[in-house]
Amino acid sequence: MKYKFKSRTVSSEITPQDIYHDRRRVVKSLMALPAAALLPTSAQAGTALAAAPHPDYSLEKRGYDGLTPKKKALSYNNFYELGTGKDDPEFNKDLYSPEPWTISIEGEVNKPRTFDIDQLRKLATMEERIYRLRCVEAWSMVVPWIGFSLSNLINAVEPTGNAKYINFLTFNPEELFPDDANRAIPWPYSEGLRMDEAMHPLTLLTFGIYGEQLPTQSGAPVRMIIPWKYGFKSGKALTKIIFTERKPHTSWNLLQPSEYGFYANVNPEVPHPRWSQSSEKALTSSLWVERRPTEKFNGFDEVASLYSGMDLNKLF
Ligand SMILES: Nc1nc2c(c(=O)[nH]1)N[C@H]1C(S)=C(S)[C@@H](COP(=O)(O)O)O[C@H]1N2
Ligand SMILES: [Mo]
């Protein structure tokens, strides 16, 4: 049994109906006890990943107070495939193995191909960038991510003239571990970007964190980080990237369109229907809860031009 029952905190990102489904899943997985013993352990945990710090995304340059302690960042996660409690992803990290892993690039590209994760890691030079991740639930953490601009991959597969969006998909937990899969949100986890957002140099295809390959709870072996958008845009454990002409369906938007828009740009002026977005709980080394004001685009003013002429109150 891989799901921790007792201290499960219910995320505000899900609705009461989802929690009902989730409870059923927990009961189901309790019955699946013996199979869990056979699950592989995560092969990559703790493997060092070398990358030079990017000078523009240092603590000093970004004006950040300090890093979120590694322990905190790797034990307070959203990764619903592994459970909806913040401590579930760490506890359930052996539910899948990030090795071996392939990721297929499909759709409106001239050079579709399937990458083995090692090939993908070698596509461009890794950099370490300190970005703040701001979750739509109004908490944030500052961590050193390792990866390279997604534009490197986009250029390598040569999008056709029809490519307007990119759809990012995670494995389907109902296929990978059917006995333990929950139905918290529609699977597979699906997110998307407009092509110009995906090409923006800030958009990071991410393989590591704190000098190591991504541990499973952070989305091993590869995930997205789009630092000016709410955390839910940054799909973890990617298996497929599809270039499309039409705007892709995305999981949170499908579940609750009034609460989770396609753009999901961090914006303190547009409240979530159930809470304000004007400030956030910062995960720091402090024992106390530290709140800080939320910054528009999470402080990355340079992306504003991507949205000129758009009403960000409507296209939230
Ligand atoms: N596949 C997948 N990716 C996901 C999620 C998820 O549930 N499944 N949660 C998202 C949300 S809501 C957030 S805030 C970030 C959290 O990343 P972290 O746990 O590394 O902080 O991952 C995002 N990526
Ligand atoms: Mo989130």
PDB file of N, CA and C and ligand atoms in Angstrom, residues 13 73 76-81 133-137 139 141 145 170 185 187 189 209 217-218 223 230-237 252, ligand 1:
ATOM      1  N   GLU A  13      -7.111  22.717  -4.695  1.00  0.00           N
ATOM      2  CA  GLU A  13      -7.272  22.712  -6.147  1.00  0.00           C
ATOM      3  C   GLU A  13      -8.355  21.729  -6.596  1.00  0.00           C
ATOM      4  N   ALA A  73      11.147  21.559  -0.369  1.00  0.00           N
ATOM      5  CA  ALA A  73      10.720  21.573  -1.772  1.00  0.00           C
ATOM      6  C   ALA A  73      10.423  20.162  -2.285  1.00  0.00           C
ATOM      7  N   TYR A  76       6.810  18.722  -0.342  1.00  0.00           N
ATOM      8  CA  TYR A  76       5.564  19.496  -0.401  1.00  0.00           C
ATOM      9  C   TYR A  76       5.277  19.715  -1.879  1.00  0.00           C
ATOM     10  N   ASN A  77       4.561  18.760  -2.482  1.00  0.00           N
ATOM     11  CA  ASN A  77       4.444  18.757  -3.943  1.00  0.00           C
ATOM     12  C   ASN A  77       3.014  18.553  -4.417  1.00  0.00           C
ATOM     13  N   ASN A  78       2.782  18.986  -5.634  1.00  0.00           N
ATOM     14  CA  ASN A  78       1.568  18.613  -6.351  1.00  0.00           C
ATOM     15  C   ASN A  78       1.957  17.699  -7.507  1.00  0.00           C
ATOM     16  N   PHE A  79       1.468  16.485  -7.460  1.00  0.00           N
ATOM     17  CA  PHE A  79       1.708  15.496  -8.509  1.00  0.00           C
ATOM     18  C   PHE A  79       0.596  14.469  -8.298  1.00  0.00           C
ATOM     19  N   TYR A  80      -0.590  14.822  -8.809  1.00  0.00           N
ATOM     20  CA  TYR A  80      -1.800  14.096  -8.462  1.00  0.00           C
ATOM     21  C   TYR A  80      -1.791  12.627  -8.871  1.00  0.00           C
ATOM     22  N   GLU A  81      -0.973  12.296  -9.874  1.00  0.00           N
ATOM     23  CA  GLU A  81      -0.865  10.881 -10.245  1.00  0.00           C
ATOM     24  C   GLU A  81      -0.403  10.058  -9.043  1.00  0.00           C
ATOM     25  N   LEU A 133       8.627  29.116  -8.202  1.00  0.00           N
ATOM     26  CA  LEU A 133       7.420  28.457  -8.687  1.00  0.00           C
ATOM     27  C   LEU A 133       6.256  28.953  -7.834  1.00  0.00           C
ATOM     28  N   ARG A 134       5.233  29.508  -8.504  1.00  0.00           N
ATOM     29  CA  ARG A 134       4.084  30.057  -7.794  1.00  0.00           C
ATOM     30  C   ARG A 134       2.874  29.189  -8.125  1.00  0.00           C
ATOM     31  N   CYS A 135       2.410  28.457  -7.127  1.00  0.00           N
ATOM     32  CA  CYS A 135       1.254  27.576  -7.326  1.00  0.00           C
ATOM     33  C   CYS A 135      -0.025  28.401  -7.275  1.00  0.00           C
ATOM     34  N   VAL A 136      -1.030  27.985  -8.023  1.00  0.00           N
ATOM     35  CA  VAL A 136      -2.316  28.675  -8.024  1.00  0.00           C
ATOM     36  C   VAL A 136      -2.957  28.655  -6.631  1.00  0.00           C
ATOM     37  N   GLU A 137      -2.524  27.714  -5.791  1.00  0.00           N
ATOM     38  CA  GLU A 137      -3.040  27.640  -4.416  1.00  0.00           C
ATOM     39  C   GLU A 137      -2.425  28.685  -3.490  1.00  0.00           C
ATOM     40  N   TRP A 139       0.871  29.410  -2.735  1.00  0.00           N
ATOM     41  CA  TRP A 139       2.158  29.191  -2.064  1.00  0.00           C
ATOM     42  C   TRP A 139       3.234  29.242  -3.145  1.00  0.00           C
ATOM     43  N   MET A 141       7.702  28.578  -3.977  1.00  0.00           N
ATOM     44  CA  MET A 141       9.020  28.145  -3.532  1.00  0.00           C
ATOM     45  C   MET A 141      10.055  28.605  -4.536  1.00  0.00           C
ATOM     46  N   TRP A 145      16.459  25.119 -10.658  1.00  0.00           N
ATOM     47  CA  TRP A 145      16.061  24.127 -11.668  1.00  0.00           C
ATOM     48  C   TRP A 145      17.218  23.914 -12.627  1.00  0.00           C
ATOM     49  N   THR A 170       1.506  13.733 -19.761  1.00  0.00           N
ATOM     50  CA  THR A 170       2.170  12.873 -18.777  1.00  0.00           C
ATOM     51  C   THR A 170       1.675  11.449 -18.997  1.00  0.00           C
ATOM     52  N   ILE A 185      -8.251  13.976 -11.323  1.00  0.00           N
ATOM     53  CA  ILE A 185      -8.450  14.853 -12.481  1.00  0.00           C
ATOM     54  C   ILE A 185      -8.427  13.985 -13.739  1.00  0.00           C
ATOM     55  N   TRP A 187      -7.182  12.071 -16.709  1.00  0.00           N
ATOM     56  CA  TRP A 187      -5.854  11.603 -17.147  1.00  0.00           C
ATOM     57  C   TRP A 187      -5.838  11.398 -18.649  1.00  0.00           C
ATOM     58  N   TYR A 189      -2.541  13.786 -17.448  1.00  0.00           N
ATOM     59  CA  TYR A 189      -2.345  15.201 -17.152  1.00  0.00           C
ATOM     60  C   TYR A 189      -1.925  15.882 -18.447  1.00  0.00           C
ATOM     61  N   ILE A 209      17.034  19.393 -10.305  1.00  0.00           N
ATOM     62  CA  ILE A 209      16.709  20.339  -9.232  1.00  0.00           C
ATOM     63  C   ILE A 209      17.779  20.175  -8.160  1.00  0.00           C
ATOM     64  N   GLN A 217       9.138  12.752  -7.169  1.00  0.00           N
ATOM     65  CA  GLN A 217       8.077  13.667  -6.717  1.00  0.00           C
ATOM     66  C   GLN A 217       8.117  15.014  -7.429  1.00  0.00           C
ATOM     67  N   SER A 218       9.263  15.366  -8.025  1.00  0.00           N
ATOM     68  CA  SER A 218       9.374  16.615  -8.777  1.00  0.00           C
ATOM     69  C   SER A 218       9.045  16.436 -10.252  1.00  0.00           C
ATOM     70  N   ARG A 223      10.256  17.485 -16.983  1.00  0.00           N
ATOM     71  CA  ARG A 223       9.035  18.263 -16.771  1.00  0.00           C
ATOM     72  C   ARG A 223       9.200  19.653 -17.377  1.00  0.00           C
ATOM     73  N   TYR A 230       1.233  30.045 -13.389  1.00  0.00           N
ATOM     74  CA  TYR A 230       0.956  29.219 -12.219  1.00  0.00           C
ATOM     75  C   TYR A 230       1.524  27.812 -12.428  1.00  0.00           C
ATOM     76  N   GLY A 231       1.906  27.209 -11.310  1.00  0.00           N
ATOM     77  CA  GLY A 231       2.615  25.921 -11.332  1.00  0.00           C
ATOM     78  C   GLY A 231       1.897  24.827 -12.094  1.00  0.00           C
ATOM     79  N   PHE A 232       0.574  24.877 -12.165  1.00  0.00           N
ATOM     80  CA  PHE A 232      -0.125  23.757 -12.809  1.00  0.00           C
ATOM     81  C   PHE A 232       0.155  23.665 -14.306  1.00  0.00           C
ATOM     82  N   LYS A 233       0.682  24.764 -14.903  1.00  0.00           N
ATOM     83  CA  LYS A 233       1.041  24.695 -16.323  1.00  0.00           C
ATOM     84  C   LYS A 233       2.261  23.805 -16.560  1.00  0.00           C
ATOM     85  N   SER A 234       3.031  23.557 -15.507  1.00  0.00           N
ATOM     86  CA  SER A 234       4.318  22.873 -15.681  1.00  0.00           C
ATOM     87  C   SER A 234       4.177  21.372 -15.485  1.00  0.00           C
ATOM     88  N   GLY A 235       3.708  20.705 -16.542  1.00  0.00           N
ATOM     89  CA  GLY A 235       3.465  19.260 -16.473  1.00  0.00           C
ATOM     90  C   GLY A 235       4.727  18.477 -16.132  1.00  0.00           C
ATOM     91  N   LYS A 236       4.532  17.465 -15.311  1.00  0.00           N
ATOM     92  CA  LYS A 236       5.645  16.612 -14.864  1.00  0.00           C
ATOM     93  C   LYS A 236       5.678  15.301 -15.650  1.00  0.00           C
ATOM     94  N   ALA A 237       6.790  14.601 -15.564  1.00  0.00           N
ATOM     95  CA  ALA A 237       6.938  13.237 -16.113  1.00  0.00           C
ATOM     96  C   ALA A 237       6.372  13.143 -17.527  1.00  0.00           C
ATOM     97  N   TRP A 252      -6.795  20.877 -15.930  1.00  0.00           N
ATOM     98  CA  TRP A 252      -7.474  21.718 -14.941  1.00  0.00           C
ATOM     99  C   TRP A 252      -8.574  22.549 -15.582  1.00  0.00           C
TER     100      TRP A 252
HETATM  101  N1  LIG B   1       1.824  15.411 -14.217  1.00  0.00           N
HETATM  102  C1  LIG B   1       1.565  16.368 -13.326  1.00  0.00           C
HETATM  103  N2  LIG B   1       2.227  17.531 -13.403  1.00  0.00           N
HETATM  104  C2  LIG B   1       1.977  18.516 -12.507  1.00  0.00           C
HETATM  105  C3  LIG B   1       0.987  18.354 -11.504  1.00  0.00           C
HETATM  106  C4  LIG B   1       0.300  17.112 -11.446  1.00  0.00           C
HETATM  107  O1  LIG B   1      -0.576  16.876 -10.607  1.00  0.00           O
HETATM  108  N3  LIG B   1       0.621  16.144 -12.361  1.00  0.00           N
HETATM  109  N4  LIG B   1       0.728  19.383 -10.631  1.00  0.00           N
HETATM  110  C5  LIG B   1       1.088  20.743 -11.076  1.00  0.00           C
HETATM  111  C6  LIG B   1       0.979  21.751 -10.034  1.00  0.00           C
HETATM  112  S1  LIG B   1      -0.600  22.194  -9.572  1.00  0.00           S
HETATM  113  C7  LIG B   1       2.070  22.401  -9.518  1.00  0.00           C
HETATM  114  S2  LIG B   1       1.903  23.701  -8.444  1.00  0.00           S
HETATM  115  C8  LIG B   1       3.444  21.947  -9.850  1.00  0.00           C
HETATM  116  C9  LIG B   1       4.156  21.612  -8.559  1.00  0.00           C
HETATM  117  O2  LIG B   1       5.502  21.302  -8.778  1.00  0.00           O
HETATM  118  P1  LIG B   1       6.402  20.894  -7.526  1.00  0.00           P
HETATM  119  O3  LIG B   1       5.690  19.807  -6.804  1.00  0.00           O
HETATM  120  O4  LIG B   1       7.702  20.464  -8.093  1.00  0.00           O
HETATM  121  O5  LIG B   1       6.496  22.106  -6.670  1.00  0.00           O
HETATM  122  O6  LIG B   1       3.459  20.790 -10.685  1.00  0.00           O
HETATM  123  C10 LIG B   1       2.485  20.798 -11.704  1.00  0.00           C
HETATM  124  N5  LIG B   1       2.701  19.660 -12.588  1.00  0.00           N
END
